[in-house]
Coordinates of N, CA and C in Angstrom, one line a residue:
M32 N -51.7 40.1 -31.1 CA -51.4 40.6 -29.7 C -50.4 39.6 -29.1
T33 N -49.3 40.1 -28.5 CA -48.3 39.2 -28.0 C -48.8 38.6 -26.7
P34 N -48.7 37.3 -26.6 CA -49.2 36.7 -25.3 C -48.3 37.0 -24.1
P35 N -48.8 37.1 -22.9 CA -48.0 37.5 -21.8 C -47.0 36.4 -21.5
I36 N -45.8 36.9 -21.1 CA -44.7 35.9 -20.7 C -45.0 35.2 -19.4
R37 N -45.0 33.9 -19.5 CA -45.3 33.1 -18.3 C -44.2 33.2 -17.3
R38 N -44.4 33.5 -16.1 CA -43.4 33.6 -15.1 C -43.2 32.2 -14.5
K39 N -41.9 31.9 -14.2 CA -41.6 30.5 -13.7 C -42.1 30.4 -12.3
T40 N -42.6 29.2 -12.0 CA -43.1 28.9 -10.7 C -41.9 28.8 -9.7
Q41 N -42.2 28.8 -8.5 CA -41.1 28.7 -7.4 C -40.4 27.3 -7.6
L42 N -41.2 26.3 -7.9 CA -40.6 25.0 -8.1 C -39.6 24.9 -9.3
E43 N -40.1 25.6 -10.4 CA -39.2 25.6 -11.5 C -37.9 26.4 -11.3
R44 N -38.1 27.5 -10.5 CA -36.9 28.3 -10.2 C -35.9 27.5 -9.3
R45 N -36.5 26.8 -8.4 CA -35.6 25.9 -7.5 C -34.9 24.8 -8.3
D46 N -35.7 24.2 -9.2 CA -35.1 23.1 -10.0 C -33.9 23.7 -10.8
E47 N -34.2 24.8 -11.4 CA -33.2 25.5 -12.2 C -31.9 25.8 -11.4
A48 N -32.1 26.3 -10.2 CA -31.0 26.7 -9.4 C -30.2 25.4 -8.9
E49 N -30.9 24.4 -8.5 CA -30.3 23.2 -8.1 C -29.5 22.6 -9.2
T50 N -30.0 22.6 -10.4 CA -29.3 22.0 -11.6 C -28.0 22.8 -11.8
A51 N -28.1 24.1 -11.7 CA -26.9 24.9 -12.0 C -25.9 24.7 -10.9
L52 N -26.3 24.6 -9.6 CA -25.4 24.4 -8.5 C -24.7 23.0 -8.6
L53 N -25.5 22.0 -9.0 CA -24.9 20.7 -9.2 C -23.9 20.7 -10.3
R54 N -24.2 21.4 -11.4 CA -23.3 21.4 -12.5 C -22.0 22.1 -12.1
S55 N -22.1 23.2 -11.3 CA -20.9 23.9 -10.9 C -20.1 23.0 -9.9
A56 N -20.8 22.2 -9.0 CA -20.1 21.4 -8.1 C -19.3 20.3 -8.9
V57 N -19.9 19.7 -9.9 CA -19.2 18.8 -10.7 C -17.9 19.4 -11.3
K58 N -18.0 20.6 -11.9 CA -16.9 21.3 -12.5 C -15.8 21.5 -11.5
L59 N -16.2 22.0 -10.3 CA -15.2 22.3 -9.3 C -14.5 21.1 -8.7
V60 N -15.2 20.0 -8.5 CA -14.6 18.8 -8.1 C -13.6 18.3 -9.1
A61 N -13.9 18.3 -10.3 CA -13.0 17.9 -11.4 C -11.8 18.8 -11.5
E62 N -12.0 20.1 -11.3 CA -10.8 21.0 -11.4 C -10.0 21.1 -10.2
K63 N -10.6 21.0 -9.0 CA -9.9 21.3 -7.7 C -9.8 20.2 -6.7
G64 N -10.6 19.1 -7.0 CA -10.6 18.0 -6.0 C -11.6 18.3 -4.9
Y65 N -11.8 17.4 -4.0 CA -12.8 17.5 -2.9 C -12.6 18.7 -2.0
D66 N -11.3 18.9 -1.6 CA -11.0 19.9 -0.6 C -10.6 21.3 -1.2
G67 N -10.7 21.4 -2.5 CA -10.2 22.6 -3.2 C -11.2 23.7 -3.3
F68 N -12.4 23.6 -2.8 CA -13.4 24.6 -2.9 C -14.4 24.6 -1.8
T69 N -15.2 25.6 -1.7 CA -16.2 25.7 -0.6 C -17.6 25.7 -1.3
L70 N -18.6 25.6 -0.4 CA -20.0 25.8 -0.9 C -20.2 27.2 -1.5
A71 N -19.5 28.2 -0.9 CA -19.6 29.6 -1.4 C -19.0 29.6 -2.8
D72 N -18.0 28.9 -3.1 CA -17.4 28.8 -4.4 C -18.4 28.2 -5.4
V73 N -19.1 27.2 -5.0 CA -20.1 26.6 -5.9 C -21.2 27.7 -6.3
A74 N -21.6 28.4 -5.3 CA -22.6 29.5 -5.5 C -22.1 30.5 -6.5
D75 N -20.8 31.0 -6.2 CA -20.2 32.0 -7.1 C -20.1 31.5 -8.6
D76 N -19.7 30.2 -8.7 CA -19.5 29.7 -10.1 C -20.9 29.6 -10.8
A77 N -21.9 29.3 -10.0 CA -23.3 29.1 -10.6 C -24.0 30.4 -10.8
G78 N -23.5 31.5 -10.1 CA -24.1 32.8 -10.2 C -25.3 33.0 -9.3
Y79 N -25.2 32.3 -8.1 CA -26.3 32.5 -7.1 C -25.7 33.0 -5.8
S80 N -26.6 33.3 -4.9 CA -26.2 33.8 -3.6 C -25.4 32.7 -2.8
R81 N -24.4 33.2 -2.0 CA -23.5 32.3 -1.4 C -24.1 31.3 -0.4
G82 N -25.3 31.7 0.2 CA -25.9 30.9 1.1 C -26.8 29.8 0.5
L83 N -27.1 29.9 -0.8 CA -28.1 29.0 -1.4 C -27.6 27.5 -1.4
P84 N -26.4 27.1 -1.7 CA -26.0 25.7 -1.6 C -26.3 25.1 -0.2
A85 N -26.0 25.8 0.8 CA -26.2 25.2 2.2 C -27.7 25.2 2.4
H86 N -28.5 26.1 1.9 CA -29.9 26.1 2.1 C -30.6 24.9 1.4
Y87 N -30.1 24.6 0.2 CA -30.7 23.6 -0.6 C -30.2 22.2 -0.2
F88 N -28.9 22.1 0.1 CA -28.2 20.8 0.2 C -27.7 20.4 1.6
G89 N -27.5 21.4 2.4 CA -26.9 21.2 3.7 C -25.4 21.3 3.7
K90 N -24.7 20.3 4.1 CA -23.3 20.4 4.2 C -22.7 20.0 2.8
K91 N -21.4 20.3 2.7 CA -20.7 20.1 1.5 C -20.7 18.6 1.1
E92 N -20.5 17.7 2.1 CA -20.5 16.3 1.8 C -21.9 15.8 1.3
D93 N -22.9 16.5 1.8 CA -24.3 16.1 1.3 C -24.4 16.5 -0.2
L94 N -23.9 17.7 -0.5 CA -24.0 18.2 -1.9 C -23.2 17.2 -2.8
L95 N -22.0 16.8 -2.4 CA -21.1 16.0 -3.2 C -21.6 14.6 -3.3
S96 N -22.3 14.1 -2.3 CA -22.9 12.8 -2.3 C -24.0 12.8 -3.4
L97 N -24.7 13.9 -3.5 CA -25.8 14.0 -4.5 C -25.1 14.1 -5.9
V98 N -24.0 14.8 -6.0 CA -23.3 14.9 -7.3 C -22.9 13.5 -7.7
A99 N -22.4 12.7 -6.8 CA -22.1 11.3 -7.2 C -23.3 10.5 -7.7
E100 N -24.4 10.7 -7.0 CA -25.6 10.0 -7.4 C -26.1 10.4 -8.8
K101 N -26.1 11.7 -9.0 CA -26.6 12.3 -10.2 C -25.7 11.9 -11.4
T102 N -24.4 11.9 -11.2 CA -23.5 11.5 -12.2 C -23.7 10.1 -12.6
A103 N -23.9 9.2 -11.6 CA -24.1 7.8 -11.9 C -25.5 7.6 -12.6
E104 N -26.5 8.3 -12.2 CA -27.8 8.3 -12.8 C -27.7 8.7 -14.3
N105 N -27.0 9.8 -14.6 CA -26.8 10.3 -15.9 C -26.2 9.2 -16.8
Y106 N -25.2 8.5 -16.3 CA -24.6 7.4 -17.1 C -25.6 6.3 -17.4
I107 N -26.4 5.9 -16.4 CA -27.4 4.9 -16.6 C -28.4 5.3 -17.7
H108 N -28.8 6.6 -17.7 CA -29.7 7.1 -18.7 C -29.0 7.1 -20.1
S109 N -27.7 7.3 -20.1 CA -27.0 7.3 -21.4 C -27.0 6.0 -22.0
L110 N -27.1 4.9 -21.2 CA -27.1 3.6 -21.7 C -28.3 3.3 -22.6
A111 N -29.4 4.0 -22.3 CA -30.6 3.9 -23.1 C -30.4 4.4 -24.6
K112 N -29.4 5.2 -24.8 CA -29.1 5.8 -26.1 C -28.2 4.9 -26.9
L113 N -27.7 3.8 -26.3 CA -26.8 2.9 -27.1 C -27.6 2.1 -28.1
P114 N -26.9 1.7 -29.2 CA -27.6 0.9 -30.2 C -28.3 -0.3 -29.5
P115 N -29.5 -0.7 -29.9 CA -30.1 -1.8 -29.3 C -29.4 -3.1 -29.5
V116 N -29.2 -3.9 -28.4 CA -28.6 -5.2 -28.5 C -29.4 -6.2 -27.6
D117 N -29.2 -7.5 -27.8 CA -29.8 -8.4 -26.9 C -29.3 -8.3 -25.5
R118 N -30.2 -8.7 -24.6 CA -29.8 -8.6 -23.2 C -28.8 -9.8 -22.9
G119 N -28.2 -9.7 -21.7 CA -27.2 -10.7 -21.4 C -25.8 -10.3 -21.8
L120 N -25.0 -11.2 -22.4 CA -23.7 -11.0 -22.8 C -23.5 -9.8 -23.8
P121 N -24.3 -9.7 -24.8 CA -24.2 -8.5 -25.7 C -24.4 -7.2 -25.0
K122 N -25.3 -7.2 -24.1 CA -25.6 -5.9 -23.3 C -24.4 -5.6 -22.4
I123 N -23.8 -6.6 -21.8 CA -22.7 -6.4 -20.9 C -21.5 -5.9 -21.7
E124 N -21.3 -6.5 -22.9 CA -20.2 -6.0 -23.7 C -20.4 -4.6 -24.2
A125 N -21.6 -4.2 -24.5 CA -21.9 -2.8 -24.9 C -21.7 -1.8 -23.8
V126 N -22.0 -2.2 -22.6 CA -21.8 -1.4 -21.4 C -20.3 -1.2 -21.2
I127 N -19.5 -2.3 -21.3 CA -18.0 -2.2 -21.1 C -17.5 -1.2 -22.2
R128 N -17.9 -1.4 -23.4 CA -17.4 -0.5 -24.5 C -17.7 1.0 -24.2
S129 N -18.9 1.2 -23.7 CA -19.4 2.6 -23.4 C -18.5 3.1 -22.3
Y130 N -18.3 2.3 -21.3 CA -17.6 2.8 -20.1 C -16.2 3.1 -20.4
V131 N -15.5 2.3 -21.2 CA -14.1 2.7 -21.4 C -13.9 3.9 -22.3
R132 N -15.0 4.3 -22.9 CA -15.0 5.6 -23.7 C -15.5 6.8 -22.9
A133 N -15.9 6.6 -21.7 CA -16.4 7.6 -20.9 C -15.3 8.5 -20.3
H134 N -15.2 9.7 -20.9 CA -14.2 10.7 -20.4 C -15.0 12.0 -20.2
G135 N -14.3 13.0 -19.6 CA -14.9 14.3 -19.4 C -14.9 14.7 -18.0
V136 N -15.5 15.9 -17.8 CA -15.6 16.5 -16.4 C -16.3 15.6 -15.4
A137 N -17.5 15.1 -15.8 CA -18.3 14.3 -14.9 C -17.6 13.0 -14.5
T138 N -17.0 12.4 -15.5 CA -16.2 11.1 -15.1 C -15.1 11.4 -14.2
R139 N -14.3 12.5 -14.4 CA -13.2 12.8 -13.5 C -13.8 13.1 -12.1
A140 N -14.9 13.9 -12.1 CA -15.4 14.2 -10.8 C -15.9 13.0 -10.0
L141 N -16.5 12.1 -10.7 CA -17.0 10.8 -10.0 C -15.8 10.0 -9.5
C142 N -14.7 9.9 -10.3 CA -13.5 9.2 -9.9 C -12.9 9.8 -8.6
L143 N -12.9 11.1 -8.5 CA -12.3 11.8 -7.4 C -13.2 11.6 -6.1
L144 N -14.5 11.6 -6.4 CA -15.4 11.4 -5.2 C -15.4 10.0 -4.7
V145 N -15.2 9.0 -5.6 CA -15.1 7.6 -5.2 C -13.8 7.4 -4.4
A146 N -12.8 8.1 -4.8 CA -11.5 8.0 -4.1 C -11.6 8.6 -2.7
H147 N -12.3 9.8 -2.6 CA -12.4 10.5 -1.4 C -13.4 9.8 -0.4
S148 N -14.3 9.0 -0.9 CA -15.3 8.3 -0.1 C -14.7 7.5 1.0
M149 N -13.4 7.1 0.9 CA -12.7 6.3 1.9 C -12.6 7.1 3.2
V150 N -12.6 8.4 3.2 CA -12.4 9.2 4.4 C -13.6 10.1 4.7
V151 N -14.7 10.0 3.9 CA -15.9 10.8 4.2 C -17.1 9.9 4.3
P152 N -17.6 9.7 5.6 CA -18.6 8.7 5.8 C -19.8 8.8 4.9
K153 N -20.4 10.0 4.8 CA -21.6 10.2 4.0 C -21.4 9.8 2.6
L154 N -20.3 10.2 2.1 CA -19.9 10.0 0.7 C -19.7 8.5 0.5
R155 N -19.1 7.8 1.5 CA -18.9 6.4 1.4 C -20.2 5.6 1.3
Q156 N -21.2 6.1 2.1 CA -22.5 5.4 2.0 C -23.1 5.5 0.6
T157 N -22.9 6.7 0.0 CA -23.4 6.9 -1.3 C -22.7 6.0 -2.3
V158 N -21.4 5.9 -2.2 CA -20.6 5.1 -3.2 C -20.9 3.6 -3.0
V159 N -21.1 3.2 -1.8 CA -21.4 1.8 -1.5 C -22.8 1.5 -2.2
K160 N -23.7 2.4 -2.1 CA -25.0 2.2 -2.7 C -24.9 2.1 -4.2
L161 N -24.1 3.0 -4.8 CA -23.9 3.1 -6.2 C -23.2 1.8 -6.7
N162 N -22.3 1.3 -5.9 CA -21.6 0.0 -6.3 C -22.6 -1.1 -6.2
N163 N -23.4 -1.2 -5.2 CA -24.4 -2.2 -5.1 C -25.4 -2.2 -6.3
D164 N -25.8 -1.0 -6.7 CA -26.7 -0.8 -7.8 C -26.1 -1.3 -9.1
G165 N -24.8 -0.9 -9.3 CA -24.1 -1.3 -10.4 C -23.9 -2.8 -10.5
L166 N -23.6 -3.5 -9.4 CA -23.5 -4.9 -9.4 C -24.8 -5.6 -9.7
E167 N -25.9 -5.0 -9.1 CA -27.2 -5.6 -9.4 C -27.6 -5.5 -10.9
F168 N -27.3 -4.4 -11.5 CA -27.5 -4.2 -12.9 C -26.8 -5.3 -13.7
I169 N -25.6 -5.6 -13.4 CA -24.8 -6.6 -14.2 C -25.3 -8.0 -13.9
M170 N -25.7 -8.2 -12.6 CA -26.2 -9.5 -12.3 C -27.5 -9.8 -13.0
N171 N -28.4 -8.8 -13.1 CA -29.6 -8.9 -13.9 C -29.3 -9.3 -15.3
E172 N -28.3 -8.7 -15.9 CA -28.0 -9.0 -17.3 C -27.4 -10.4 -17.4
I173 N -26.7 -10.8 -16.4 CA -26.2 -12.2 -16.5 C -27.3 -13.2 -16.4
H174 N -28.3 -13.0 -15.5 CA -29.4 -13.8 -15.4 C -30.2 -13.8 -16.7
A175 N -30.3 -12.7 -17.3 CA -31.0 -12.6 -18.6 C -30.3 -13.4 -19.7
G176 N -28.9 -13.3 -19.6 CA -28.1 -14.0 -20.6 C -28.3 -15.5 -20.4
I177 N -28.4 -16.0 -19.2 CA -28.6 -17.4 -18.9 C -29.9 -17.9 -19.5
E178 N -30.9 -17.1 -19.3 CA -32.3 -17.4 -19.8 C -32.3 -17.4 -21.3
L179 N -31.6 -16.5 -22.0 CA -31.5 -16.4 -23.4 C -30.5 -17.4 -24.1
G180 N -29.6 -17.9 -23.3 CA -28.7 -18.9 -23.8 C -27.4 -18.3 -24.3
N181 N -27.1 -17.0 -24.1 CA -25.8 -16.5 -24.5 C -24.8 -16.5 -23.3
I182 N -25.2 -16.9 -22.2 CA -24.3 -17.1 -21.0 C -24.6 -18.5 -20.5
R183 N -23.5 -19.2 -20.2 CA -23.7 -20.6 -19.8 C -24.5 -20.8 -18.5
P184 N -25.3 -21.8 -18.4 CA -26.3 -21.9 -17.3 C -25.6 -22.1 -15.9
D185 N -24.3 -22.5 -15.9 CA -23.7 -22.7 -14.6 C -22.8 -21.6 -14.2
A186 N -22.9 -20.4 -14.9 CA -22.1 -19.3 -14.6 C -22.4 -18.8 -13.2
Q187 N -21.4 -18.4 -12.4 CA -21.5 -17.9 -11.1 C -21.8 -16.4 -11.1
V188 N -23.1 -16.1 -11.0 CA -23.6 -14.8 -11.3 C -22.9 -13.7 -10.5
K189 N -22.8 -13.9 -9.1 CA -22.2 -12.8 -8.3 C -20.8 -12.6 -8.6
K190 N -20.0 -13.7 -8.8 CA -18.6 -13.6 -9.1 C -18.4 -13.0 -10.4
C191 N -19.2 -13.3 -11.4 CA -19.0 -12.8 -12.8 C -19.3 -11.3 -12.8
A192 N -20.4 -10.9 -12.0 CA -20.7 -9.5 -11.9 C -19.7 -8.7 -11.2
A193 N -19.1 -9.3 -10.2 CA -18.0 -8.6 -9.5 C -16.8 -8.4 -10.4
M194 N -16.5 -9.4 -11.2 CA -15.4 -9.3 -12.1 C -15.6 -8.1 -13.1
V195 N -16.8 -8.0 -13.6 CA -17.0 -6.9 -14.6 C -17.0 -5.6 -13.9
Y196 N -17.6 -5.5 -12.7 CA -17.7 -4.2 -12.1 C -16.4 -3.7 -11.6
A197 N -15.6 -4.7 -11.1 CA -14.2 -4.3 -10.6 C -13.4 -3.8 -11.8
F198 N -13.5 -4.4 -13.0 CA -12.8 -4.0 -14.2 C -13.3 -2.6 -14.5
L199 N -14.6 -2.3 -14.5 CA -15.1 -1.0 -14.9 C -14.5 0.1 -14.0
R200 N -14.6 -0.2 -12.7 CA -14.1 0.8 -11.7 C -12.6 1.0 -11.9
G201 N -11.8 0.0 -12.2 CA -10.4 0.1 -12.4 C -10.0 0.8 -13.6
I202 N -10.7 0.5 -14.7 CA -10.3 1.0 -16.0 C -10.6 2.5 -16.1
I203 N -11.7 2.9 -15.5 CA -12.1 4.3 -15.5 C -11.1 5.2 -14.7
S204 N -10.6 4.6 -13.6 CA -9.6 5.3 -12.8 C -8.3 5.4 -13.6
L205 N -7.9 4.4 -14.3 CA -6.6 4.4 -15.0 C -6.7 5.4 -16.2
T206 N -7.8 5.4 -16.9 CA -7.9 6.3 -18.1 C -8.1 7.7 -17.7
T207 N -8.7 7.9 -16.5 CA -8.9 9.3 -16.0 C -7.6 9.9 -15.5
A208 N -6.8 9.1 -14.8 CA -5.5 9.6 -14.3 C -4.5 9.7 -15.4
D209 N -4.6 8.8 -16.4 CA -3.6 8.9 -17.5 C -4.3 8.7 -18.8
P210 N -4.7 9.8 -19.5 CA -5.4 9.7 -20.8 C -4.7 9.0 -21.9
S211 N -3.3 8.8 -21.7 CA -2.6 8.0 -22.7 C -2.8 6.5 -22.6
F212 N -3.3 6.1 -21.5 CA -3.6 4.7 -21.3 C -4.7 4.2 -22.2
D213 N -4.4 3.1 -23.0 CA -5.4 2.7 -24.0 C -6.5 1.8 -23.3
G214 N -7.5 2.5 -22.9 CA -8.6 1.8 -22.2 C -9.4 1.0 -23.2
I215 N -9.5 1.5 -24.4 CA -10.3 0.8 -25.4 C -9.8 -0.5 -25.8
E216 N -8.5 -0.6 -26.0 CA -7.9 -1.9 -26.4 C -7.9 -2.8 -25.2
T217 N -7.7 -2.3 -24.0 CA -7.8 -3.1 -22.8 C -9.2 -3.6 -22.6
G218 N -10.2 -2.8 -22.9 CA -11.6 -3.2 -22.7 C -11.9 -4.3 -23.7
E219 N -11.4 -4.3 -24.9 CA -11.6 -5.4 -25.9 C -11.0 -6.7 -25.4
E220 N -9.8 -6.6 -24.8 CA -9.1 -7.8 -24.3 C -9.9 -8.4 -23.1
F221 N -10.5 -7.5 -22.3 CA -11.3 -8.0 -21.2 C -12.5 -8.6 -21.7
I222 N -13.2 -8.0 -22.7 CA -14.4 -8.6 -23.2 C -14.1 -10.0 -23.8
E223 N -13.1 -10.1 -24.5 CA -12.7 -11.4 -25.1 C -12.5 -12.5 -24.0
S224 N -11.8 -12.1 -22.9 CA -11.6 -13.0 -21.8 C -12.9 -13.3 -21.1
F225 N -13.7 -12.3 -20.9 CA -15.0 -12.5 -20.2 C -15.9 -13.4 -21.0
R226 N -15.9 -13.2 -22.3 CA -16.8 -13.9 -23.2 C -16.4 -15.4 -23.1
K227 N -15.1 -15.7 -23.2 CA -14.7 -17.1 -23.1 C -15.1 -17.7 -21.7
H228 N -15.1 -16.9 -20.7 CA -15.4 -17.4 -19.3 C -16.9 -17.7 -19.2
V229 N -17.7 -16.9 -19.8 CA -19.2 -17.1 -19.6 C -19.9 -17.6 -20.8
Q230 N -19.2 -17.8 -21.9 CA -20.0 -18.2 -23.1 C -20.8 -19.4 -22.9
S231 N -22.0 -19.4 -23.5 CA -22.9 -20.5 -23.4 C -22.3 -21.7 -24.0
C232 N -22.5 -22.8 -23.4 CA -22.0 -24.1 -23.9 C -23.0 -24.8 -24.8
A233 N -24.1 -24.1 -25.0 CA -25.2 -24.7 -25.9 C -24.8 -24.7 -27.3

């Protein structure tokens, strides 16, 4: 006897709809920029009623702030799939190599949202938080490297983290705007320079 088909719960249906709407928002940002589409366009692309994005997310800037958050979260989750390396300098180098190879729709969308955050207050708040989270992640790795001995004990943690994070933000903007720019080679040159700057003197 064929078992009855289980109907999705309301929560499951909502999660499914939100995921589809967020995916469509990423796509439309990457294709058309911040001002090139409406919430209704997001609904049309995802195959849902035109009022659903506003019902779930509120204003367009609220939806796109969430897009920025989710895109950054997805990248952090992807770091767990990298080959295992020691914490500290090896981990930072692995993150840099991963970042300079990050291309695609989500990366382009995030770059556009970061740029537009300068004129959209809600989006700016989100990007500032993402920046702070990114800096904290790198600072934690520098502290771990100092403890493990692969980063020198007198390294200036905040300044070194800012150096890495600024490079990551800059290189992703360059390679997204101009795919012919050799981000991989530039990343290796930065890694070599950063390694010399923070290498353990032990």
